[in-house]
Structures are given as structure tokens and as C-alpha cells.
Coordinates of C-alpha atoms and ligand atoms in Angstrom, one line a residue:
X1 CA -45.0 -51.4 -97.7
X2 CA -44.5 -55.1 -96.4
X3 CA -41.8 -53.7 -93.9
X4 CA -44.2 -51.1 -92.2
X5 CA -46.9 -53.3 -92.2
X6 CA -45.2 -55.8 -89.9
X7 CA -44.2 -52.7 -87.3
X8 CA -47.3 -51.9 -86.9
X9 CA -48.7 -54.9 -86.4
X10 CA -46.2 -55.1 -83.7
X11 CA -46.8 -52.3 -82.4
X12 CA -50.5 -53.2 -81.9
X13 CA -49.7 -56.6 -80.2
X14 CA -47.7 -54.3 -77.6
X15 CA -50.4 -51.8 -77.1
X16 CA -52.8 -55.1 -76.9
X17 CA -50.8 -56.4 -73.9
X18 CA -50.0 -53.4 -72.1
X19 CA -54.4 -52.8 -71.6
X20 CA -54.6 -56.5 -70.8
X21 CA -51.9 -55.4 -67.5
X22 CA -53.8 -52.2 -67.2
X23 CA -56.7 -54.1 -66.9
X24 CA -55.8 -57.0 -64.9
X25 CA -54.2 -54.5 -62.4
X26 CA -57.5 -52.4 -62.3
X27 CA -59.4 -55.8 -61.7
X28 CA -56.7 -56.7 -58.6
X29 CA -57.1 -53.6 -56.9
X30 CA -60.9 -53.6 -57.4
X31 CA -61.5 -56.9 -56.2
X32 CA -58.9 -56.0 -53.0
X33 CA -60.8 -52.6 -52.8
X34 CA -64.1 -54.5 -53.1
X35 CA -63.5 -56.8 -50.4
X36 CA -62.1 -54.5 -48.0
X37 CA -65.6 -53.0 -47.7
X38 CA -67.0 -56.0 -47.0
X39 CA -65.2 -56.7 -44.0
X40 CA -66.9 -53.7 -42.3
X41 CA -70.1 -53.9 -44.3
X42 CA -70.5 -58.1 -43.2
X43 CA -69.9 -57.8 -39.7
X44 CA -71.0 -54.3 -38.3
X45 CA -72.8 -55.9 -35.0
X46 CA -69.0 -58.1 -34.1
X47 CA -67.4 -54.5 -34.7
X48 CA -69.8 -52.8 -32.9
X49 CA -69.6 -55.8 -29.9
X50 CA -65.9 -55.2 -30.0
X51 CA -65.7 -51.5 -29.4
X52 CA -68.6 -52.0 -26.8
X53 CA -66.1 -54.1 -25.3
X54 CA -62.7 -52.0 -25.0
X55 CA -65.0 -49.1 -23.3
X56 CA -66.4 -51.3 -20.8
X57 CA -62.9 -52.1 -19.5
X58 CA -61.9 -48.4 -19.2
X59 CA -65.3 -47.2 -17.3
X60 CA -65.9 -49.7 -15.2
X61 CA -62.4 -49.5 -13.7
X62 CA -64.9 -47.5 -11.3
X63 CA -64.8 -49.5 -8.0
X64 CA -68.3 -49.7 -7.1
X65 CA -68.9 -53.7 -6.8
X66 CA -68.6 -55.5 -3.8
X67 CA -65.1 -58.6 -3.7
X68 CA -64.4 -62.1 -4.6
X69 CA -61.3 -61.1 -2.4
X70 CA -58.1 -63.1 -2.9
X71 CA -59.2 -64.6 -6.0
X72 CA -57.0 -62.6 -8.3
X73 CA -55.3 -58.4 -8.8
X74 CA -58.4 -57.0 -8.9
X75 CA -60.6 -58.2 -5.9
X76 CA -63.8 -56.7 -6.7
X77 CA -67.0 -58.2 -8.0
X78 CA -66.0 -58.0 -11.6
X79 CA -62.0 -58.3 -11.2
X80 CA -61.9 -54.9 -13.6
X81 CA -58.7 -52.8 -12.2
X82 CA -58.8 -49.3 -11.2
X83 CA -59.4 -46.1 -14.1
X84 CA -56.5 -46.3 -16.3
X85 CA -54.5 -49.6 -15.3
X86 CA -53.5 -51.5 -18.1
X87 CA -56.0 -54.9 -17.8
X88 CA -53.5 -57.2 -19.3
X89 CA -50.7 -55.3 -16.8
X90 CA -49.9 -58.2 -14.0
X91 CA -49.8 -56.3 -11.0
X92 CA -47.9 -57.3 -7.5
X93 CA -48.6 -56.6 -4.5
X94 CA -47.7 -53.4 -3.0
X95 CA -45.1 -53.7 -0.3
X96 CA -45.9 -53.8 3.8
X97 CA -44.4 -50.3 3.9
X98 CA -45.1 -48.1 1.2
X99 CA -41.6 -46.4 -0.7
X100 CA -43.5 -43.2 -1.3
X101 CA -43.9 -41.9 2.7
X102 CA -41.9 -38.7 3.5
X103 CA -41.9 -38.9 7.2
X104 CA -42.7 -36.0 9.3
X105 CA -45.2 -32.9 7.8
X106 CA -45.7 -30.0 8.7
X107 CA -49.4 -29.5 9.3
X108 CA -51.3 -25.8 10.4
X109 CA -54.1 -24.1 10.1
X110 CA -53.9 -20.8 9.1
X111 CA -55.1 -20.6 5.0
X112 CA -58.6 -21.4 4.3
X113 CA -58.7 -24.1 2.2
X114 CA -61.1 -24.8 -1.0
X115 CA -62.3 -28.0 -1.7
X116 CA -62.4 -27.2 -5.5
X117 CA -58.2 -26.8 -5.0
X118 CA -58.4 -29.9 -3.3
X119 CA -60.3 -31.9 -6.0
X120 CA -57.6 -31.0 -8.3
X121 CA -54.6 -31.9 -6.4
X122 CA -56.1 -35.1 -6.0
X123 CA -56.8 -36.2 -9.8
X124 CA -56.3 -39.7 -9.4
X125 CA -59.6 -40.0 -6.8
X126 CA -62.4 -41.6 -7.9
X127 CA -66.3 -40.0 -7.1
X128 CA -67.0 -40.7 -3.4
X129 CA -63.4 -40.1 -2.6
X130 CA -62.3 -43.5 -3.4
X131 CA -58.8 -44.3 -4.4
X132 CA -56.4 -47.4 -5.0
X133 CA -53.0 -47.5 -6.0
X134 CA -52.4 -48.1 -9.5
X135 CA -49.1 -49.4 -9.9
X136 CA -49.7 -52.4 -6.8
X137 CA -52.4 -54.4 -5.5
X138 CA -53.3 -52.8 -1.9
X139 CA -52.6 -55.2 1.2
X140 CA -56.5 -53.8 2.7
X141 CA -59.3 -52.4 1.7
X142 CA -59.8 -49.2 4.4
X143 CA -63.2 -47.7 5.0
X144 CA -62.4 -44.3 6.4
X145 CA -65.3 -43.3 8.9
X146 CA -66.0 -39.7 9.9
X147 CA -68.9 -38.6 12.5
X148 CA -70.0 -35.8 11.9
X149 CA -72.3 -32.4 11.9
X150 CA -71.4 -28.9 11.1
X151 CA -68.1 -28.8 10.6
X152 CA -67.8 -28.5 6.9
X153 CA -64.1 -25.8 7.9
X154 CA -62.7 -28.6 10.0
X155 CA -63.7 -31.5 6.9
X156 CA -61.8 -29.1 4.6
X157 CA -58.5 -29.3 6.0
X158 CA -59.3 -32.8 6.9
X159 CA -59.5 -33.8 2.9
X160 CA -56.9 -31.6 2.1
X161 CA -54.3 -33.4 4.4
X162 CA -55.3 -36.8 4.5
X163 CA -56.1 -37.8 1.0
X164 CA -52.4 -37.3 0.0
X165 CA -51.3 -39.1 3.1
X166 CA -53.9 -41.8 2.8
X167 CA -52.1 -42.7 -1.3
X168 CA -48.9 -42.1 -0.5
X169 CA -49.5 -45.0 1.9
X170 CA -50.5 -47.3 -1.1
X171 CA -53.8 -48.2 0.3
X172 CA -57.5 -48.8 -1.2
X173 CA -59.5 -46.6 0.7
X174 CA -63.1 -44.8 0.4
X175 CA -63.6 -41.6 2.9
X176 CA -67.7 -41.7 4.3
X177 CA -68.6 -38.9 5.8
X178 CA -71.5 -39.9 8.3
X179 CA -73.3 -36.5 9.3
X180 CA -76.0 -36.6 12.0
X181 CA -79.4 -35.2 10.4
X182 CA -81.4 -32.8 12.8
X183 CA -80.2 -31.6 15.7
X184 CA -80.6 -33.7 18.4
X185 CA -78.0 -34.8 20.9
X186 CA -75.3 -35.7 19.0
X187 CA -74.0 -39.7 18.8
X188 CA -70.5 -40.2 17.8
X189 CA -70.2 -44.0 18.2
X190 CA -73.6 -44.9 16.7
X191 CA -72.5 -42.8 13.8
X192 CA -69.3 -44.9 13.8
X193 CA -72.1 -47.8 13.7
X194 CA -73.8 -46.8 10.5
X195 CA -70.7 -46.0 8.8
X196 CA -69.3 -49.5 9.0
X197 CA -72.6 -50.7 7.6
X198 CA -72.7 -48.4 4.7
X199 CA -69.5 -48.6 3.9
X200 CA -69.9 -52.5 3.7
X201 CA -72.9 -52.0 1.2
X202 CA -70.5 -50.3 -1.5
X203 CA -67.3 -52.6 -1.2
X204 CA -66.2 -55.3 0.1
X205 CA -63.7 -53.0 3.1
X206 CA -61.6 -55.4 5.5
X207 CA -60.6 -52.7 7.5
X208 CA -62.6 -49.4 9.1
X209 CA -60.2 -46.4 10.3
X210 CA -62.5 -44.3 12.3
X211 CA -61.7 -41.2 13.2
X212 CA -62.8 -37.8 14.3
X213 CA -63.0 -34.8 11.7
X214 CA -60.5 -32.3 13.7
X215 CA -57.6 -35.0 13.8
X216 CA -54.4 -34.6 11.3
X217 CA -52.0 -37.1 11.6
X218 CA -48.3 -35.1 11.7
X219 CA -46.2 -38.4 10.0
X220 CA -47.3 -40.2 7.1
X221 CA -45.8 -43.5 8.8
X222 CA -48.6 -43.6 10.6
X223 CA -50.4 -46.2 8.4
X224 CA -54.2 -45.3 8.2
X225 CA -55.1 -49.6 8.3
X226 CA -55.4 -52.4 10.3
X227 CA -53.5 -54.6 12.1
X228 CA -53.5 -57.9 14.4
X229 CA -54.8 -56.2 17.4
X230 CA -57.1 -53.2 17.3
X231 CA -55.1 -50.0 16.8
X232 CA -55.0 -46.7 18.3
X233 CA -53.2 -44.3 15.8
X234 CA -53.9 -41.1 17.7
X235 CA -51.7 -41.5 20.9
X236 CA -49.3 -38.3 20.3
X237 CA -51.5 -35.1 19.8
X238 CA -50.6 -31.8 20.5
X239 CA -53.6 -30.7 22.9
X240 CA -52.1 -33.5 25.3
X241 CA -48.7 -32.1 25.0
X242 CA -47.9 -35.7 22.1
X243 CA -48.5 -38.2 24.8
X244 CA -51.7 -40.2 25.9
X245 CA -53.8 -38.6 28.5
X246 CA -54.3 -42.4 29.8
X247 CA -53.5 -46.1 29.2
X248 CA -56.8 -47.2 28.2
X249 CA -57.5 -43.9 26.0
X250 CA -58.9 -44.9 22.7
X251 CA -60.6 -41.9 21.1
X252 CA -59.6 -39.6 18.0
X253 CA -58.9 -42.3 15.3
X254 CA -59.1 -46.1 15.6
X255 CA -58.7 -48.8 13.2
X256 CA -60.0 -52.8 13.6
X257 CA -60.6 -55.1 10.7
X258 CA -64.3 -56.3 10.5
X259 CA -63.4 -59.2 12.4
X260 CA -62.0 -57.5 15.7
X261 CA -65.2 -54.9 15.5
X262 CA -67.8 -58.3 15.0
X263 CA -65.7 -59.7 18.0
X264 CA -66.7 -56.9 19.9
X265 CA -70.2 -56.9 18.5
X266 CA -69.5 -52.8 17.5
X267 CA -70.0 -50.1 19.5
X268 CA -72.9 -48.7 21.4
X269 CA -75.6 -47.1 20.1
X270 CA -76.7 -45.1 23.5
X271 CA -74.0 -42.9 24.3
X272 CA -76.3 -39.4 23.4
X273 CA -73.6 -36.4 24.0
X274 CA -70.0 -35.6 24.6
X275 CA -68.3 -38.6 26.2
X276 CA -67.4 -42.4 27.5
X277 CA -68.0 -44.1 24.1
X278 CA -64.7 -44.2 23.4
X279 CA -64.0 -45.6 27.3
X280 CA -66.9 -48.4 26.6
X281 CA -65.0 -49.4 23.0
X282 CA -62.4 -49.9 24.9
X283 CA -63.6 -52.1 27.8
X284 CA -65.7 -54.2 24.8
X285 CA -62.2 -54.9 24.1
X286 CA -60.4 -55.8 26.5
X287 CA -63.0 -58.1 27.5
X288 CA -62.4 -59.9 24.3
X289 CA -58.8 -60.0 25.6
X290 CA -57.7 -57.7 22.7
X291 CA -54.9 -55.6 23.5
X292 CA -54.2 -52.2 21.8
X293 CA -51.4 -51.8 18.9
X294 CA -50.1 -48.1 18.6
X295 CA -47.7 -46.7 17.1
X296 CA -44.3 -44.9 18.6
X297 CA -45.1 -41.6 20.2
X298 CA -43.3 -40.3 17.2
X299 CA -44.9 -41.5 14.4
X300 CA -48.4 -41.0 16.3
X301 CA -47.8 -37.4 16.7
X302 CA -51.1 -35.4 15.4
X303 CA -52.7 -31.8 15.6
X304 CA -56.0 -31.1 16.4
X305 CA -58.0 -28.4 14.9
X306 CA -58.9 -25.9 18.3
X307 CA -62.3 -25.0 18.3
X308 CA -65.5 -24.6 21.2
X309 CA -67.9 -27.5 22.0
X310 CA -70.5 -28.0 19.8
X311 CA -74.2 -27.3 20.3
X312 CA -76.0 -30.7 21.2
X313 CA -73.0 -32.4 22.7
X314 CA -72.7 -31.7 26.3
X315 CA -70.9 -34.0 28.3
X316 CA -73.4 -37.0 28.8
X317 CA -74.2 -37.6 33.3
X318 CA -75.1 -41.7 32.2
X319 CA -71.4 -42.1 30.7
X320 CA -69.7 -43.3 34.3
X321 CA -72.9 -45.4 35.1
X322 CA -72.6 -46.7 31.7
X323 CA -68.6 -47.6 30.9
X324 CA -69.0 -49.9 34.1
X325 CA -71.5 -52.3 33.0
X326 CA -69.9 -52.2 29.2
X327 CA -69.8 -56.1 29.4
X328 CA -73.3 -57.1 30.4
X329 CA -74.4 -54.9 28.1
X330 CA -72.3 -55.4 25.3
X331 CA -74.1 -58.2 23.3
X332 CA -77.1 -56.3 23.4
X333 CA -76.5 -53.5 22.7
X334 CA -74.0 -53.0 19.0
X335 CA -74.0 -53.6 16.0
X336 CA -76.1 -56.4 16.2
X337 CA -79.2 -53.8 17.5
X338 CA -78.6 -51.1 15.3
X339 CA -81.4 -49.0 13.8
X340 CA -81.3 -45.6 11.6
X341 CA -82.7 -44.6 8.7
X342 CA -80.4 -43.1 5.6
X343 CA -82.1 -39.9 4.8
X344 CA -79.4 -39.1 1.7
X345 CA -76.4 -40.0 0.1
X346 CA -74.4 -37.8 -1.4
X347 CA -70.8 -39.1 -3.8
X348 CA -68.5 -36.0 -3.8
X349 CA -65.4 -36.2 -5.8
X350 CA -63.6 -36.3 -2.2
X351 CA -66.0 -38.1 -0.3
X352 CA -69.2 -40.3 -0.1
X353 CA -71.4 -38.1 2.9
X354 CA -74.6 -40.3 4.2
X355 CA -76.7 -38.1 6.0
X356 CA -78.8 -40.4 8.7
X357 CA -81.6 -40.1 10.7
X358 CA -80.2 -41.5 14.3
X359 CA -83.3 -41.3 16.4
X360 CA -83.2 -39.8 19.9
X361 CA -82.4 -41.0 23.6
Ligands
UDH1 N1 -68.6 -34.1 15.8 C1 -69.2 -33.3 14.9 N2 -70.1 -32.4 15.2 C2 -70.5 -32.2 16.5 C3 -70.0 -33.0 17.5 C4 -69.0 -33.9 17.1 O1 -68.8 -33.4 13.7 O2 -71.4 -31.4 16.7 C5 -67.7 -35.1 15.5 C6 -66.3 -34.6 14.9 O3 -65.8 -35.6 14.0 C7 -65.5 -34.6 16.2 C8 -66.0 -35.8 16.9 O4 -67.3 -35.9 16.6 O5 -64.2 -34.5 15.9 C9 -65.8 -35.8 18.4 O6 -66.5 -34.8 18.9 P1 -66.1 -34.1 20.3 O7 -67.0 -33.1 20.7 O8 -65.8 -35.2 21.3 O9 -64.8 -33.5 19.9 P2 -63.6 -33.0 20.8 O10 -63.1 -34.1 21.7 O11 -64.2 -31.8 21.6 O12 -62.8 -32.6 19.6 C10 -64.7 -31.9 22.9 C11 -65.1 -30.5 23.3 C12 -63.9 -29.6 23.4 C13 -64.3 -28.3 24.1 C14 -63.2 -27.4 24.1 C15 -63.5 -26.0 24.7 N3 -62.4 -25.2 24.6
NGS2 C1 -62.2 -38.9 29.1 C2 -63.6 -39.3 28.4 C3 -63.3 -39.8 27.0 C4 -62.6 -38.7 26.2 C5 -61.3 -38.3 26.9 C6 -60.5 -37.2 26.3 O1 -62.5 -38.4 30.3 O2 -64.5 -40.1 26.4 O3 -61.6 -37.9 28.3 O4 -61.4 -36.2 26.1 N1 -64.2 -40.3 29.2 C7 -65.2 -40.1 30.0 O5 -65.7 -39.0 30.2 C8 -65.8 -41.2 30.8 S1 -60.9 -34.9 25.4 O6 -59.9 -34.3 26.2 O7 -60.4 -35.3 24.1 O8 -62.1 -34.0 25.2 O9 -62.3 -39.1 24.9

């Protein structure tokens, strides 16, 4: 009797110690348990501000803000980096020539083309047809200018050859359509005009490449950007059998950073119809002792689209009378005098079109 008595109260000092661990492991995992919960239940608004905070950095990769240029990677308003570049990613610059050009294409224009097609070959454009390289800091920031009206066929082949020209070249660009309203004589220059303005309103562009709708450039070397003297890039195309028709030709596409086309106070507003604009550009020039940069006759090789002369752009009689008296009237008559009204804006996935209201002769 004696001997079982002492197992058993053995036994029970066991069993006593074995709850007291059961228990003080319950309490452990409880309080752990307890205090996880309160992380999330003590601070909700600091979670809620963090979360807020990682979005913000993906979305507003959107480049809509105008630069601090120079100050850092990311030159615009709010230094965020483009869509889907790593913020904390240190990015160089990208090199003067760009590792991904190809050289010579082959460029025609026998299949219709669909824009839709286009949009998806070209996933890595932002709305309005904007686009920066992702893996380098661009060396410019290229306004692409278009004048146009009514030749939606010719814009189609247009975006479907230059936008993957335009990133192979490595450069921040935006394409702006600017399409006369109404049908009045048409305007090419002053179009030109209110496309460097507007483009200037969205982001802070150092560069404008203007060019004509029905233009394909034939060799990706043919850098669509600026350089120290204002640049012809259309000198080799096919309707002049690849050479210039003249020395002082400076039609088709153009480039000039905004401080040669300031020099040169723009171009002028009051060339209504087919003609001499591009002949006055280039005396505004000269007269500013610019010379022209082109390149070779090579790499400046480009096809035109063929097609009739437009309704409302007949060859203007005043364009002789006016390309001689370009430099008296130069000063007056640019960017400095320009009027228009925006009558609407439309941001396409491959291109921001401004349709404007250019007044009349
Ligand atoms: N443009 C338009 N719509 C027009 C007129 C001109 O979009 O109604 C734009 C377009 O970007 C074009 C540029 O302005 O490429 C220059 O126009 P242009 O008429 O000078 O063009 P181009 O030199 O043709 O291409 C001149 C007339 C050719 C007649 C040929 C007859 N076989
Ligand atoms: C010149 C025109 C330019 C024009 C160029 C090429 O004669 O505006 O022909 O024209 N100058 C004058 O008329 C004063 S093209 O063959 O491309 O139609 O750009």
C-alpha cells in the first residue's frame, strides 16, 4: 500500500508539470498569435500609405510632366522612370549610336496595314505614342511632328514603319499628329508651328523631327534627332532617283533642337497651299549662318508613298514673291506671331492627333 501510494503521487507531479508546459506553450503562441494581429490592426492607415505608395511608382512611370532636365535618370517633372523600370535600377546613358540598328530595310507598300496590328507589335508604347528606352537614359527628348489632313492610309504605314525604327534608335520620343480642321487651303509649315507648341505643353522635348506623312526612312541609321546644325534627313528618296533635287532643298523631314528653331524665330505662318515653305525655312537659316547637317546619301535613302495632289493644296502664285523677302519678314512673321485655336486632342495608343483650327489667308 505505502509502495503504490508514492507512484502515484509521482505520477501526478509528472502529469502536474507536463499541463504547466502545455500551458505555458499555449500562452507563448497566444501572446505571439495575439500580437501579430495587432501589427495590422494598430497601423492600418501606415499600411494603407505604404501600398498607396508602391502603386504610385508603377502608374505614374507614365511620362506626362514636363523636365527638371539634367538633374538626374529620369528628367521629368517628378523624376519617376518609364512603365516597368525598376526605380531603384541606376540607369546610364544610352550610347551616341544605338547597338540595336539593323541597317538597311526593306520598305513597300503593297499590304494594307491595321493599326490594331500595329498597336500590338509595339507593346512597349505608352498612350499618345510615346516611348523611351528602358534599359538607358535617352541622349534627347524628340517631338515627332506630322502635318496633316486626310491621309489616315499614308499615317498607317507611317506608324507601322517608324515606331520600330524610332526605339531601335534608343530615343524618347512622342509622335503628334497635327491635322488641319476644315478644309481650307492647306498650311503645312504653320502646322509645323503648332506642333512644336503643343508638343512643348506635354513634355519638356529638346528636339522636334518634322516630317511629312508619306516619308519612310529606308535605313535605321538615319537617327530621327538633332544635332549641332539643323538637319536634313530626307536627302536620298526614291521619287528623286536617292539624291537631292537641289542644294538648298529642305523639305520631307527636318530636325532642329528648340534652340536652332527660336534662332530662326520658327517658320512662317502664311504659306496657304502647295509650296516654298520649305525654301523660306531654309533661307531663315541660312541667314542665321546655320549650315545644314545630312546624312550620307546612303543612310538618307527614303521612299515615298505615290499618291495625287491633295484637294486644297495647289501650288501657292505668292511662294517666289515670298522666299525672297524671307529675311525682312522673318521676325515678324513665326513663331513669335502665331495664332490657332485647338479644336481637339485626341491620345491614341500610337499617337497624340491635335486637330486645329488654322484660320484662313
Ligand atoms: N498633307 C496632308 N494633307 C494634305 C496636304 C498635305 O496631310 O491635304 C501633309 C502630308 O504630311 C504631306 C505633307 O503635308 O506629306 C506635304 O504635302 P505635299 O502636298 O507637299 O506633299 P507632296 O510633296 O506632294 O508629297 C506634292 C504633290 C504631288 C503631286 C503628284 C502628282 N502625281
Ligand atoms: C521646289 C519647291 C519646294 C518643294 C520642292 C520639291 O520647287 O517647296 O520643289 O517639291 N519650292 C518652290 O516651289 C519655291 S516636290 O517635288 O517634292 O513636290 O519642296
Amino acid at each position: 500500500m505505502p509502495e503504490s501510494s508514492v507512484n502515484f503521487s509521482g505520477i501526478h507531479r509528472t502529469c502536474k508539470l507536463v499541463v504547466l508546459l502545455c500551458f505555458l506553450h499555449i500562452s507563448v503562441t497566444l501572446i505571439f498569435y495575439v500580437r501579430s494581429l495587432d501589427i495590422s490592426f494598430a497601423f492600418p492607415q501606415r499600411l494603407q500609405a505604404n501600398r498607396a505608395r508602391s502603386s504610385e511608382s508603377t502608374t505614374r512611370g507614365s511620362r506626362t510632366s514636363t523636365a527638371n532636365a539634367g538633374e538626374d535618370n529620369y528628367p521629368d517633372a517628378e523624376n519617376q522612370p518609364p512603365a516597368g523600370v525598376d526605380a531603384t535600377k541606376h540607369l546610364e546613358k544610352c550610347p551616341e549610336t544605338s547597338p540595336l540598328l539593323v541597317g538597311p530595310l526593306r520598305i513597300e507598300f503593297n499590304s494594307p496595314i491595321s493599326l490594331d496590328q500595329t498597336s500590338k507589335e509595339n507593346p512597349n508604347l505608352e498612350p499618345g505614342g510615346r516611348y523611351r528606352p528602358k534599359d538607358c537614359v535617352a541622349l534627347q527628348k524628340v517631338a515627332i511632328i506630322i502635318p496633316f489632313r486626310n491621309r489616315d492610309e499614308h499615317l498607317k504605314y507611317w506608324l507601322y514603319y517608324l515606331h520600330p525604327i524610332l526605339q531601335r534608335q534608343q530615343i524618347d520620343y512622342g509622335v503628334y499628329i497635327i491635322n488641319q480642321d476644315g478644309d481650307v487651303i492647306f498650311n503645312r509649315a504653320k502646322l509645323l508651328n503648332v506642333g512644336y507648341a503643343e508638343a512643348l505643353k506635354e513634355y519638356d522635348y529638346d528636339c522636334f523631327v518634322f516630317s511629312d506623312v508619306d516619308l519612310i526612312p529606308m535605313d535605321d541609321r538615319n537617327t530621327y534627332r538633332c544635332f549641332s546644325q539643323p538637319r536634313h534627313l530626307s536627302v536620298s528618296m526614291d521619287k528623286f532617283g536617292f539624291r537631292l533635287p537641289y542644294n538648298q532643298y529642305f523639305g520631307g523631314v527636318s530636325s532642329m533642337s528648340k534652340e536652332q528653331y527660336l534662332k530662326i524665330n520658327g517658320f512662317p505662318n502664311n504659306y496657304w497651299g502647295w509650296g516654298g515653305e520649305d525654301d523660306d525655312i531654309y533661307n531663315r537659316l541660312a541667314s542665321k549662318d546655320m549650315s545644314i547637317s545630312r546624312p550620307s546619301g546612303v543612310v538618307g535613302k527614303c521612299r515615298m508613298i505615290r499618291h495625287e495632289r491633295d484637294k486644297q493644296n495647289d501650288p501657292n502664285p505668292q511662294r517666289f514673291d515670298r522666299i525672297a523677302h524671307t529675311r525682312e519678314t522673318m521676325h515678324k512673321d513665326g513663331i513669335n506671331s502665331l495664332s490657332y485655336k485647338v479644336v481637339k486632342k485626341e491620345r491614341e495608343q500610337l499617337y497624340t492627333k491635335i486637330t486645329v483650327d488654322v484660320g484662313r489667308p
